Short mmCIF file of C-alpha atoms (C1' of nucleotides) in Angstrom, two decimals:
data_model
loop_
_atom_site.label_atom_id
_atom_site.label_comp_id
_atom_site.label_asym_id
_atom_site.label_seq_id
_atom_site.Cartn_x
_atom_site.Cartn_y
_atom_site.Cartn_z
CA MET A 17 -0.02 -0.09 -0.14
CA ALA A 18 1.57 3.27 -0.89
CA ASP A 19 -0.65 5.18 1.32
CA SER A 20 1.20 3.80 4.29
CA ILE A 21 4.58 5.12 3.66
CA ASP A 22 4.63 8.47 4.67
CA ILE A 23 2.64 8.43 7.69
CA SER A 24 4.42 8.72 10.86
CA LYS A 25 4.56 5.91 13.24
CA ARG A 26 2.87 7.75 15.91
CA ALA A 27 -0.12 8.12 13.20
CA LEU A 28 0.02 4.72 11.92
CA ILE A 29 -0.18 3.31 15.64
CA LEU A 30 -3.48 5.40 16.16
CA ARG A 31 -5.08 4.39 13.15
CA THR A 32 -4.42 0.91 13.83
CA ALA A 33 -5.45 1.17 17.23
CA ALA A 34 -8.56 3.09 16.17
CA ARG A 35 -9.54 0.08 14.13
CA LEU A 36 -9.25 -2.60 16.40
CA PHE A 37 -11.06 -0.42 19.34
CA ARG A 38 -13.99 -0.01 16.96
CA GLN A 39 -13.93 -3.76 15.76
CA ASN A 40 -13.46 -5.47 19.62
CA GLY A 41 -14.14 -2.74 21.94
CA TYR A 42 -11.60 -0.73 24.13
CA GLU A 43 -11.35 -3.26 26.81
CA ARG A 44 -11.51 -6.25 24.74
CA THR A 45 -8.35 -4.97 22.76
CA SER A 46 -4.89 -5.88 24.45
CA VAL A 47 -2.00 -3.31 23.94
CA ARG A 48 -0.37 -6.90 22.72
CA GLN A 49 -2.99 -7.38 20.00
CA ILE A 50 -2.36 -3.82 18.60
CA ALA A 51 1.33 -4.27 18.67
CA GLU A 52 0.65 -7.53 17.10
CA ALA A 53 -1.23 -5.78 14.26
CA LEU A 54 1.72 -3.24 13.87
CA GLU A 55 4.21 -6.02 13.81
CA MET A 56 5.90 -4.92 17.13
CA THR A 57 6.10 -5.89 20.56
CA SER A 58 3.97 -4.49 23.34
CA GLY A 59 6.91 -2.91 25.29
CA SER A 60 7.66 -0.98 21.94
CA LEU A 61 4.37 0.46 21.92
CA PHE A 62 4.89 2.07 25.33
CA TYR A 63 7.78 4.16 23.60
CA HIS A 64 5.39 5.93 21.58
CA TYR A 65 2.48 6.39 24.06
CA ALA A 66 2.94 6.12 27.79
CA SER A 67 -0.24 4.31 28.21
CA LYS A 68 -3.06 2.61 26.67
CA GLU A 69 -5.51 5.25 27.99
CA ASP A 70 -3.39 7.88 26.13
CA LEU A 71 -3.92 5.95 23.05
CA LEU A 72 -7.61 6.09 23.33
CA VAL A 73 -7.74 9.57 24.13
CA ALA A 74 -5.54 10.23 21.16
CA VAL A 75 -7.82 8.46 18.86
CA MET A 76 -10.78 10.19 20.34
CA GLU A 77 -9.35 13.39 20.22
CA GLU A 78 -7.94 13.36 16.54
CA GLY A 79 -11.44 12.21 15.35
CA VAL A 80 -13.42 15.02 17.12
CA ARG A 81 -10.80 17.64 15.90
CA ASP A 82 -11.24 16.39 12.16
CA VAL A 83 -15.20 16.74 12.18
CA LEU A 84 -15.15 19.87 13.93
CA ALA A 85 -12.86 21.26 11.31
CA ALA A 86 -14.97 19.81 8.79
CA VAL A 87 -18.20 20.92 9.52
CA SER A 88 -16.71 24.62 10.36
CA LYS A 89 -15.36 24.90 6.92
CA GLY A 90 -18.55 23.53 5.53
CA LEU A 91 -20.76 25.86 7.83
CA ALA A 92 -18.37 28.96 6.57
CA GLY A 93 -18.91 28.39 2.96
CA GLU A 94 -22.60 28.95 2.62
CA ALA A 95 -24.31 32.19 3.19
CA ARG A 96 -28.07 31.09 3.45
CA LEU A 97 -29.57 29.12 6.07
CA PRO A 98 -30.97 26.00 4.06
CA GLU A 99 -27.92 25.70 2.42
CA ARG A 100 -25.71 26.25 5.38
CA VAL A 101 -27.43 23.05 7.41
CA LEU A 102 -27.55 21.23 4.43
CA ALA A 103 -23.62 21.82 4.06
CA MET A 104 -23.18 20.88 7.76
CA VAL A 105 -25.08 17.57 7.32
CA GLN A 106 -23.31 16.59 4.55
CA CYS A 107 -19.88 17.45 6.15
CA HIS A 108 -20.63 15.74 9.28
CA LEU A 109 -21.67 12.57 7.21
CA THR A 110 -18.88 12.75 4.88
CA ALA A 111 -16.14 12.82 7.95
CA LEU A 112 -18.11 10.21 10.32
CA LEU A 113 -18.81 7.63 7.36
CA GLY A 114 -15.19 8.38 5.61
CA PRO A 115 -11.67 8.05 7.58
CA ASN A 116 -13.02 9.23 10.91
CA LEU A 117 -15.54 6.30 11.27
CA ASP A 118 -13.42 4.23 13.56
CA ALA A 119 -12.13 7.28 15.79
CA LEU A 120 -15.86 8.37 16.07
CA THR A 121 -17.47 4.97 16.87
CA VAL A 122 -15.08 4.42 19.42
CA MET A 123 -15.60 8.04 20.77
CA MET A 124 -19.57 7.18 21.00
CA TYR A 125 -18.85 3.80 22.71
CA GLU A 126 -15.91 4.04 24.87
CA TRP A 127 -16.31 7.03 26.57
CA ARG A 128 -17.07 5.38 29.65
CA SER A 129 -13.42 4.21 29.78
CA LEU A 130 -12.03 7.25 30.26
CA SER A 131 -10.61 8.50 33.59
CA PRO A 132 -12.23 11.69 35.03
CA PRO A 133 -9.60 13.97 33.63
CA ALA A 134 -9.54 12.62 30.31
CA HIS A 135 -13.17 12.56 30.18
CA GLN A 136 -13.06 16.22 30.91
CA ARG A 137 -10.96 16.93 27.89
CA ILE A 138 -12.98 15.01 25.64
CA MET A 139 -16.11 16.16 26.54
CA LYS A 140 -14.85 19.82 25.90
CA TRP A 141 -14.42 18.91 22.54
CA ARG A 142 -17.62 17.26 21.91
CA ASP A 143 -19.50 20.83 23.46
CA ALA A 144 -17.67 22.53 21.10
CA TYR A 145 -18.27 20.45 18.45
CA GLU A 146 -22.21 20.95 19.20
CA ALA A 147 -21.87 24.53 19.91
CA LEU A 148 -21.45 24.81 16.00
CA TRP A 149 -25.13 23.51 15.61
CA ALA A 150 -26.90 26.12 18.06
CA PRO A 151 -26.39 29.05 15.82
CA PRO A 152 -28.04 27.73 12.71
CA ILE A 153 -30.59 25.72 14.56
CA GLY A 154 -31.56 29.03 16.64
CA GLU A 155 -31.99 31.08 13.72
CA ALA A 156 -34.21 27.98 12.12
CA ALA A 157 -36.19 28.11 15.22
CA ALA A 158 -36.44 31.87 15.31
CA LEU A 159 -38.16 31.59 11.84
CA GLY A 160 -40.61 28.88 12.83
CA LEU A 161 -38.86 26.35 10.57
CA VAL A 162 -38.13 23.77 13.22
CA ASP A 163 -39.33 22.99 16.81
CA ALA A 164 -38.71 25.89 19.11
CA ASP A 165 -36.98 23.46 21.58
CA THR A 166 -33.36 23.84 20.34
CA VAL A 167 -31.74 21.40 22.39
CA LEU A 168 -34.33 18.71 21.49
CA VAL A 169 -33.71 19.18 17.68
CA ARG A 170 -29.74 19.32 18.28
CA GLN A 171 -29.97 15.96 20.10
CA THR A 172 -32.36 14.55 17.70
CA VAL A 173 -30.37 15.35 14.55
CA LEU A 174 -26.90 14.22 15.94
CA GLY A 175 -28.63 11.26 17.36
CA ALA A 176 -30.03 10.25 13.82
CA LEU A 177 -26.66 11.39 12.01
CA ASN A 178 -24.22 9.35 14.30
CA TRP A 179 -26.44 6.30 14.29
CA SER A 180 -25.76 6.29 10.77
CA GLY A 181 -22.15 4.98 11.39
CA GLN A 182 -23.78 1.91 12.87
CA TRP A 183 -25.74 0.93 9.66
CA TYR A 184 -24.94 2.66 6.56
CA ARG A 185 -22.72 0.64 4.07
CA PRO A 186 -21.37 2.74 0.79
CA ASP A 187 -23.45 1.76 -2.21
CA ARG A 188 -23.59 3.10 -5.37
CA ARG A 189 -27.43 3.50 -5.39
CA LEU A 190 -26.89 5.42 -2.39
CA GLY A 191 -23.70 7.41 -1.80
CA VAL A 192 -22.65 9.76 1.15
CA ASP A 193 -23.72 12.63 -0.44
CA GLY A 194 -27.37 11.04 -1.37
CA LEU A 195 -27.51 9.99 2.20
CA ALA A 196 -27.04 13.50 3.45
CA LEU A 197 -29.77 15.09 1.35
CA ARG A 198 -32.14 12.60 2.25
CA MET A 199 -31.58 12.92 5.93
CA PHE A 200 -31.51 16.65 5.68
CA ALA A 201 -34.87 16.50 3.92
CA LEU A 202 -36.09 13.71 6.76
CA LEU A 203 -34.98 15.85 9.75
CA PHE A 204 -35.55 19.52 8.18
CA PRO A 205 -38.26 19.06 5.81
CA ARG A 206 -39.07 22.84 6.00
CA LEU A 207 -35.51 24.12 5.30
CA SER A 208 -35.24 21.46 2.66
CA GLU A 209 -38.40 22.97 1.02
CA ARG A 210 -36.47 26.39 1.04
CA LEU A 211 -33.37 24.90 -0.85
CA GLY A 212 -32.21 27.60 -3.46
CA ALA A 213 -35.09 29.94 -2.56
CA SER A 214 -34.60 33.79 -2.45
CA VAL A 215 -34.75 36.05 0.48
CA ASP A 216 -37.53 38.37 0.52
CA ARG A 217 -35.67 41.57 1.71
CA ASP A 218 -38.79 43.61 2.85
CA ARG A 219 -40.32 41.62 4.83
CA GLY A 220 -36.95 39.58 6.11
CA SER A 221 -38.86 36.37 5.59
CA VAL A 222 -37.86 33.57 3.43
CA ASP A 223 -39.99 32.53 0.49
CA ALA A 224 -39.72 29.21 -1.88
CA LEU A 225 -38.75 29.86 -5.60
CA GLY A 226 -38.77 26.43 -6.42
CA PRO A 227 -39.17 23.80 -3.67
CA MET A 228 -36.89 20.87 -4.07
CA ARG A 229 -38.65 17.52 -3.26
CA LEU A 230 -35.17 15.56 -3.57
CA GLY A 231 -37.14 12.74 -5.49
CA THR A 232 -38.22 11.52 -1.89
CA VAL A 233 -41.68 11.99 -1.77
CA SER A 234 -43.70 10.16 -4.85
CA SER A 235 -47.33 10.05 -4.39
CA GLU A 236 -48.13 13.46 -3.40
CA ALA A 237 -50.88 14.93 -5.72
CA MET B 12 -37.78 0.20 50.02
CA ALA B 13 -40.89 -1.69 49.76
CA ASP B 14 -40.57 -2.29 46.12
CA SER B 15 -37.61 -4.73 46.72
CA ILE B 16 -39.52 -7.26 48.91
CA ASP B 17 -41.19 -9.48 46.42
CA ILE B 18 -38.48 -9.62 43.56
CA SER B 19 -37.06 -12.75 43.04
CA LYS B 20 -33.42 -13.29 43.56
CA ARG B 21 -32.53 -13.64 39.67
CA ALA B 22 -34.65 -10.49 39.16
CA LEU B 23 -32.64 -8.43 41.75
CA ILE B 24 -29.15 -9.84 40.53
CA LEU B 25 -30.53 -8.73 36.82
CA ARG B 26 -31.16 -5.18 37.92
CA THR B 27 -28.31 -4.69 39.78
CA ALA B 28 -25.87 -6.08 37.00
CA ALA B 29 -27.94 -3.84 34.52
CA ARG B 30 -27.44 -0.70 36.38
CA LEU B 31 -23.68 -1.30 36.93
CA PHE B 32 -23.02 -2.60 33.50
CA ARG B 33 -24.72 0.92 32.38
CA GLN B 34 -22.69 2.97 34.83
CA ASN B 35 -19.34 1.30 34.37
CA GLY B 36 -19.10 -0.52 31.22
CA TYR B 37 -19.69 -4.31 31.02
CA GLU B 38 -15.94 -5.34 30.89
CA ARG B 39 -15.16 -2.75 33.52
CA THR B 40 -17.76 -4.13 35.76
CA SER B 41 -16.38 -7.34 37.76
CA VAL B 42 -18.40 -9.85 39.21
CA ARG B 43 -17.24 -9.07 42.54
CA GLN B 44 -18.51 -5.54 42.01
CA ILE B 45 -21.89 -6.79 41.36
CA ALA B 46 -21.52 -9.11 44.30
CA GLU B 47 -20.79 -6.64 46.54
CA ALA B 48 -23.63 -4.37 45.45
CA LEU B 49 -25.94 -7.34 46.53
CA GLU B 50 -24.32 -8.12 49.78
CA MET B 51 -22.94 -11.34 48.70
CA THR B 52 -19.68 -13.00 47.69
CA SER B 53 -18.66 -13.60 44.07
CA GLY B 54 -18.93 -17.43 44.52
CA SER B 55 -22.60 -16.97 45.31
CA LEU B 56 -23.12 -15.41 42.14
CA PHE B 57 -22.31 -18.15 39.94
CA TYR B 58 -24.86 -20.31 41.66
CA HIS B 59 -27.43 -18.37 39.94
CA TYR B 60 -26.01 -17.40 36.78
CA ALA B 61 -23.24 -19.86 35.18
CA SER B 62 -21.08 -16.89 33.70
CA LYS B 63 -20.64 -13.28 33.59
CA GLU B 64 -21.76 -13.22 30.01
CA ASP B 65 -24.95 -15.36 31.09
CA LEU B 66 -25.98 -12.08 33.01
CA LEU B 67 -25.13 -9.74 29.95
CA VAL B 68 -27.23 -12.00 27.68
CA ALA B 69 -30.37 -12.02 30.24
CA VAL B 70 -30.01 -8.16 30.95
CA MET B 71 -30.15 -7.45 27.07
CA GLU B 72 -33.04 -10.23 26.26
CA GLU B 73 -35.17 -8.89 29.17
CA GLY B 74 -34.82 -5.30 27.68
CA VAL B 75 -35.85 -5.98 24.34
CA ARG B 76 -38.50 -8.43 25.23
CA ASP B 77 -40.24 -5.70 27.37
CA VAL B 78 -39.84 -2.98 24.45
CA LEU B 79 -40.99 -5.58 21.89
CA ALA B 80 -44.03 -6.00 24.36
CA ALA B 81 -44.58 -2.34 24.97
CA VAL B 82 -44.49 -1.17 21.40
CA SER B 83 -46.67 -4.12 20.38
CA LYS B 84 -49.37 -3.20 22.59
CA GLY B 85 -49.23 0.34 21.47
CA LEU B 86 -49.47 -0.51 17.85
CA ALA B 87 -52.60 -2.89 18.27
CA GLY B 88 -54.62 -0.17 20.15
CA GLU B 89 -54.61 2.16 17.21
CA ALA B 90 -56.47 1.95 14.25
CA ARG B 91 -55.40 5.04 12.25
CA LEU B 92 -51.77 5.49 10.60
CA PRO B 93 -50.64 8.70 12.44
CA GLU B 94 -52.23 7.40 15.82
CA ARG B 95 -50.57 4.34 15.16
CA VAL B 96 -47.02 5.74 14.78
CA LEU B 97 -47.59 8.27 17.58
CA ALA B 98 -48.47 5.46 19.97
CA MET B 99 -45.25 3.47 18.76
CA VAL B 100 -42.85 6.14 19.50
CA GLN B 101 -44.48 7.02 22.98
CA CYS B 102 -44.24 3.55 23.93
CA HIS B 103 -40.57 3.24 22.79
CA LEU B 104 -39.74 6.23 24.75
CA THR B 105 -41.88 4.89 27.66
CA ALA B 106 -39.80 1.83 27.99
CA LEU B 107 -36.57 3.21 27.00
CA LEU B 108 -36.83 6.08 29.44
CA GLY B 109 -38.53 4.21 32.23
CA PRO B 110 -37.57 1.06 33.79
CA ASN B 111 -35.74 -0.19 30.99
CA LEU B 112 -33.14 2.16 30.75
CA ASP B 113 -30.30 0.38 32.11
CA ALA B 114 -30.90 -2.84 29.99
CA LEU B 115 -31.63 -1.09 26.77
CA THR B 116 -28.57 1.12 26.92
CA VAL B 117 -26.50 -1.67 27.59
CA MET B 118 -27.89 -3.64 24.80
CA MET B 119 -26.78 -0.34 22.50
CA TYR B 120 -23.30 -0.31 24.25
CA GLU B 121 -22.11 -3.62 25.12
CA TRP B 122 -23.35 -5.79 21.96
CA ARG B 123 -19.67 -6.36 20.64
CA SER B 124 -19.10 -8.26 24.06
CA LEU B 125 -20.96 -10.79 22.94
CA SER B 126 -19.67 -14.27 22.02
CA PRO B 127 -21.21 -15.44 18.37
CA PRO B 128 -23.96 -17.45 19.48
CA ALA B 129 -24.89 -15.08 22.06
CA HIS B 130 -24.80 -12.32 19.67
CA GLN B 131 -26.87 -14.11 17.28
CA ARG B 132 -29.84 -14.73 19.78
CA ILE B 133 -29.68 -10.91 20.62
CA MET B 134 -29.77 -10.15 16.90
CA LYS B 135 -33.01 -11.95 16.40
CA TRP B 136 -34.75 -10.19 19.33
CA ARG B 137 -33.59 -6.68 17.75
CA ASP B 138 -34.74 -7.84 14.35
CA ALA B 139 -37.99 -8.92 15.34
CA TYR B 140 -38.48 -5.67 17.33
CA GLU B 141 -37.53 -3.63 14.36
CA ALA B 142 -39.87 -5.76 12.35
CA LEU B 143 -42.88 -4.10 14.20
CA TRP B 144 -41.87 -0.80 12.22
CA ALA B 145 -41.85 -1.97 8.86
CA PRO B 146 -45.50 -2.00 8.36
CA PRO B 147 -46.50 1.32 9.63
CA ILE B 148 -43.33 3.11 7.96
CA GLY B 149 -44.20 1.15 4.69
CA GLU B 150 -47.83 2.36 4.56
CA ALA B 151 -46.60 5.91 5.42
CA ALA B 152 -44.38 5.50 2.49
CA ALA B 153 -47.02 4.38 0.12
CA LEU B 154 -49.06 7.54 0.99
CA GLY B 155 -45.99 9.93 0.28
CA LEU B 156 -45.94 10.96 3.93
CA VAL B 157 -42.40 10.03 4.43
CA ASP B 158 -39.22 9.18 2.29
CA ALA B 159 -39.71 6.47 -0.18
CA ASP B 160 -36.50 4.65 1.39
CA THR B 161 -38.01 3.08 4.30
CA VAL B 162 -34.87 1.43 5.79
CA LEU B 163 -33.33 5.02 6.28
CA VAL B 164 -36.57 6.06 7.78
CA ARG B 165 -36.60 3.72 10.20
CA GLN B 166 -32.74 3.83 10.84
CA THR B 167 -33.29 7.50 11.44
CA VAL B 168 -36.22 7.33 13.62
CA LEU B 169 -34.93 4.55 15.90
CA GLY B 170 -31.33 6.10 16.07
CA ALA B 171 -33.01 9.66 16.86
CA LEU B 172 -35.22 7.79 19.63
CA ASN B 173 -32.42 5.84 21.25
CA TRP B 174 -29.88 8.60 21.58
CA SER B 175 -32.72 10.10 23.84
CA GLY B 176 -31.59 7.87 26.56
CA GLN B 177 -28.45 9.35 26.25
CA TRP B 178 -29.49 13.17 26.92
CA TYR B 179 -33.05 13.26 28.64
CA ARG B 180 -33.49 13.80 32.10
CA PRO B 181 -37.47 13.59 33.20
CA ASP B 182 -38.50 17.35 33.85
CA ARG B 183 -41.70 18.78 34.68
CA ARG B 184 -41.49 20.85 32.01
CA LEU B 185 -41.09 18.20 29.12
CA GLY B 186 -42.25 14.91 30.37
CA VAL B 187 -41.80 11.76 28.66
CA ASP B 188 -45.30 11.66 26.58
CA GLY B 189 -44.14 15.43 25.73
CA LEU B 190 -40.90 14.52 24.51
CA ALA B 191 -42.68 11.84 22.41
CA LEU B 192 -45.24 14.14 20.70
CA ARG B 193 -42.47 16.59 19.94
CA MET B 194 -40.21 13.88 18.45
CA PHE B 195 -42.95 12.28 16.74
CA ALA B 196 -44.07 15.98 14.96
CA LEU B 197 -40.21 16.26 14.29
CA LEU B 198 -39.44 13.34 12.65
CA PHE B 199 -42.92 12.59 10.97
CA PRO B 200 -44.24 16.06 10.02
CA ARG B 201 -46.67 14.94 7.87
CA LEU B 202 -48.16 12.30 10.09
CA SER B 203 -48.17 14.67 12.86
CA GLU B 204 -50.26 17.29 10.68
CA ARG B 205 -52.64 14.23 10.16
CA LEU B 206 -53.40 13.31 13.91
CA GLY B 207 -56.85 13.57 14.51
CA ALA B 208 -58.03 13.47 10.74
CA SER B 209 -60.66 11.61 8.99
CA VAL B 210 -60.57 9.20 6.25
CA ASP B 211 -61.99 10.18 3.09
CA ARG B 212 -63.35 7.07 1.97
CA ASP B 213 -64.57 7.71 -1.67
CA ARG B 214 -60.99 8.62 -2.55
CA GLY B 215 -59.28 6.31 0.08
CA SER B 216 -56.96 9.29 0.71
CA VAL B 217 -56.29 11.33 3.75
CA ASP B 218 -57.19 14.82 4.60
CA ALA B 219 -56.66 16.63 7.61
CA LEU B 220 -59.16 18.23 9.49
CA GLY B 221 -57.86 20.34 12.02
CA PRO B 222 -54.13 19.98 11.72
CA MET B 223 -52.16 20.11 15.18
CA ARG B 224 -49.03 22.17 15.28
CA LEU B 225 -48.67 20.56 18.85
CA GLY B 226 -47.18 24.04 20.02
CA THR B 227 -43.97 23.46 18.34
CA VAL B 228 -43.73 25.98 15.66
CA SER B 229 -44.44 29.45 16.67
CA SER B 230 -43.95 31.86 13.91
CA GLU B 231 -45.80 30.62 11.26
CA ALA B 232 -47.73 33.09 9.38
"C1'" DG C 10 13.30 2.60 19.05
"C1'" DT C 11 12.65 -2.16 19.40
"C1'" DC C 12 13.75 -6.16 21.82
"C1'" DT C 13 13.11 -10.03 25.89
"C1'" DA C 14 12.18 -10.55 30.21
"C1'" DT C 15 9.46 -10.00 34.25
"C1'" DA C 16 6.81 -7.53 37.90
"C1'" DT C 17 2.62 -7.36 39.87
"C1'" DG C 18 -2.26 -7.37 40.02
"C1'" DC C 19 -6.89 -8.43 39.05
"C1'" DG C 20 -10.27 -11.03 35.92
"C1'" DG C 21 -13.50 -15.16 35.59
"C1'" DA C 22 -14.37 -19.20 37.39
"C1'" DT C 23 -14.43 -23.66 40.72
"C1'" DA C 24 -14.57 -26.72 44.53
"C1'" DG C 25 -15.80 -28.27 48.51
"C1'" DA C 26 -17.20 -27.11 53.56
"C1'" DC C 27 -21.37 -25.78 56.05
"C1'" DG D 10 -27.63 -21.20 48.78
"C1'" DT D 11 -24.02 -18.93 50.46
"C1'" DC D 12 -19.67 -19.10 52.25
"C1'" DT D 13 -14.00 -19.25 51.91
"C1'" DA D 14 -10.00 -20.37 49.34
"C1'" DT D 15 -7.86 -20.69 45.35
"C1'" DC D 16 -6.62 -21.92 40.57
"C1'" DC D 17 -4.97 -20.10 36.52
"C1'" DG D 18 -4.61 -16.98 32.73
"C1'" DC D 19 -4.42 -12.52 30.99
"C1'" DA D 20 -3.76 -7.68 31.83
"C1'" DT D 21 -0.90 -2.99 31.56
"C1'" DA D 22 3.40 -1.36 32.62
"C1'" DT D 23 8.33 -1.38 33.64
"C1'" DA D 24 13.44 -2.23 33.34
"C1'" DG D 25 17.15 -2.79 30.75
"C1'" DA D 26 20.02 -4.87 27.19
"C1'" DC D 27 21.03 -4.22 22.10
#
DNA sequence: GTCTATATGCGGATAGAC
DNA sequence: GTCTATCCGCATATAGAC
């Protein structure tokens, strides 16, 4: 594999650990197993990471940092509300279902294995990530386009999106972008109707020009 | 506590194990800890359950059996589609956020710790439960009231509902029934509009009489 | 940086007395 | 049914040679 040549040793260890932690669970994965997968002995691993927990924290931290960066970037690239939220959904799913699947799955499943200080660090990252969703959801709520309980909306949306890591398998019929469009339409129907709409400046409200149906609802009229 | 008097020993052990498995995780909970919480020694526990894994399987099996029974009952009590789906959401959340929280959380988090035969048993229960959702979602899709990809709808809905076990805390402002109504409206907006509507028998289609807004969307007109 | 060898403790599970 | 005592293996982590 040409792609594993230029990676630093620490990064390679991290990827391997993330994969095994997701496949077998953190507690059931031994340091010896990780070392074996890397064709080393367990003693060598501790030269790079001081403890097994350090490895777990590093896996989670990299995962959440990546998704935070991806969604921040997607959010910044779109000016209008419906497109902005769609971009967030797309970036979230692209990161989650792509190269960060292992790390983010581990983060969802294994946070109870963290010691209190490590737990606090990771929760700060998670809170920072969730905070990205507050402004757009708040805007949408103020416009009456989602439920007014913005915490409920955020938890429902993130719960549904994150769960996709458990069942989604890449498929030429429904790629990640297609999945993102459909989940966006399902979770934000009233924003979805307004994709591509223009802003009526006089009244400050939003009107649909051509409501996109995304081909998801068939027997309408 | 008067409520812990009439419970069989096996059931008491099960409840205690479920609580500790959820709090600390399965692998990090030792048999000695469970025994200590029950004021026994670890040797005594093995008289009631042959292995730690038997305990895990029993916890999961009771949890999924309870939610299956609850949702089956809710489903049978309602004739019309919108009310039927709402009843399923309500029963699911009532079971999940009530006395089965420990067991169902353990089931979500710890299924990778099951041996292959145990895993197969539990997956059969899970599949049986998910199969309950197929007919109503299929009906709604046929009527164009949800996305036509019924698998996507089911996974999205169950992902969002199950995630509520991670963040919902009972509150007098929003009880479980209130939560159920709002999540139903969020996940099935077009069914929610049709709550309480009558059936137009001539055309076989569904028309809204008085669309209930559930007080969730404020700035509409 | 990686190895071998090992310290040290805790895990699930069992045997047999009571 | 519950106890005490114990078997035995595997876990993380360390020490020190190379």
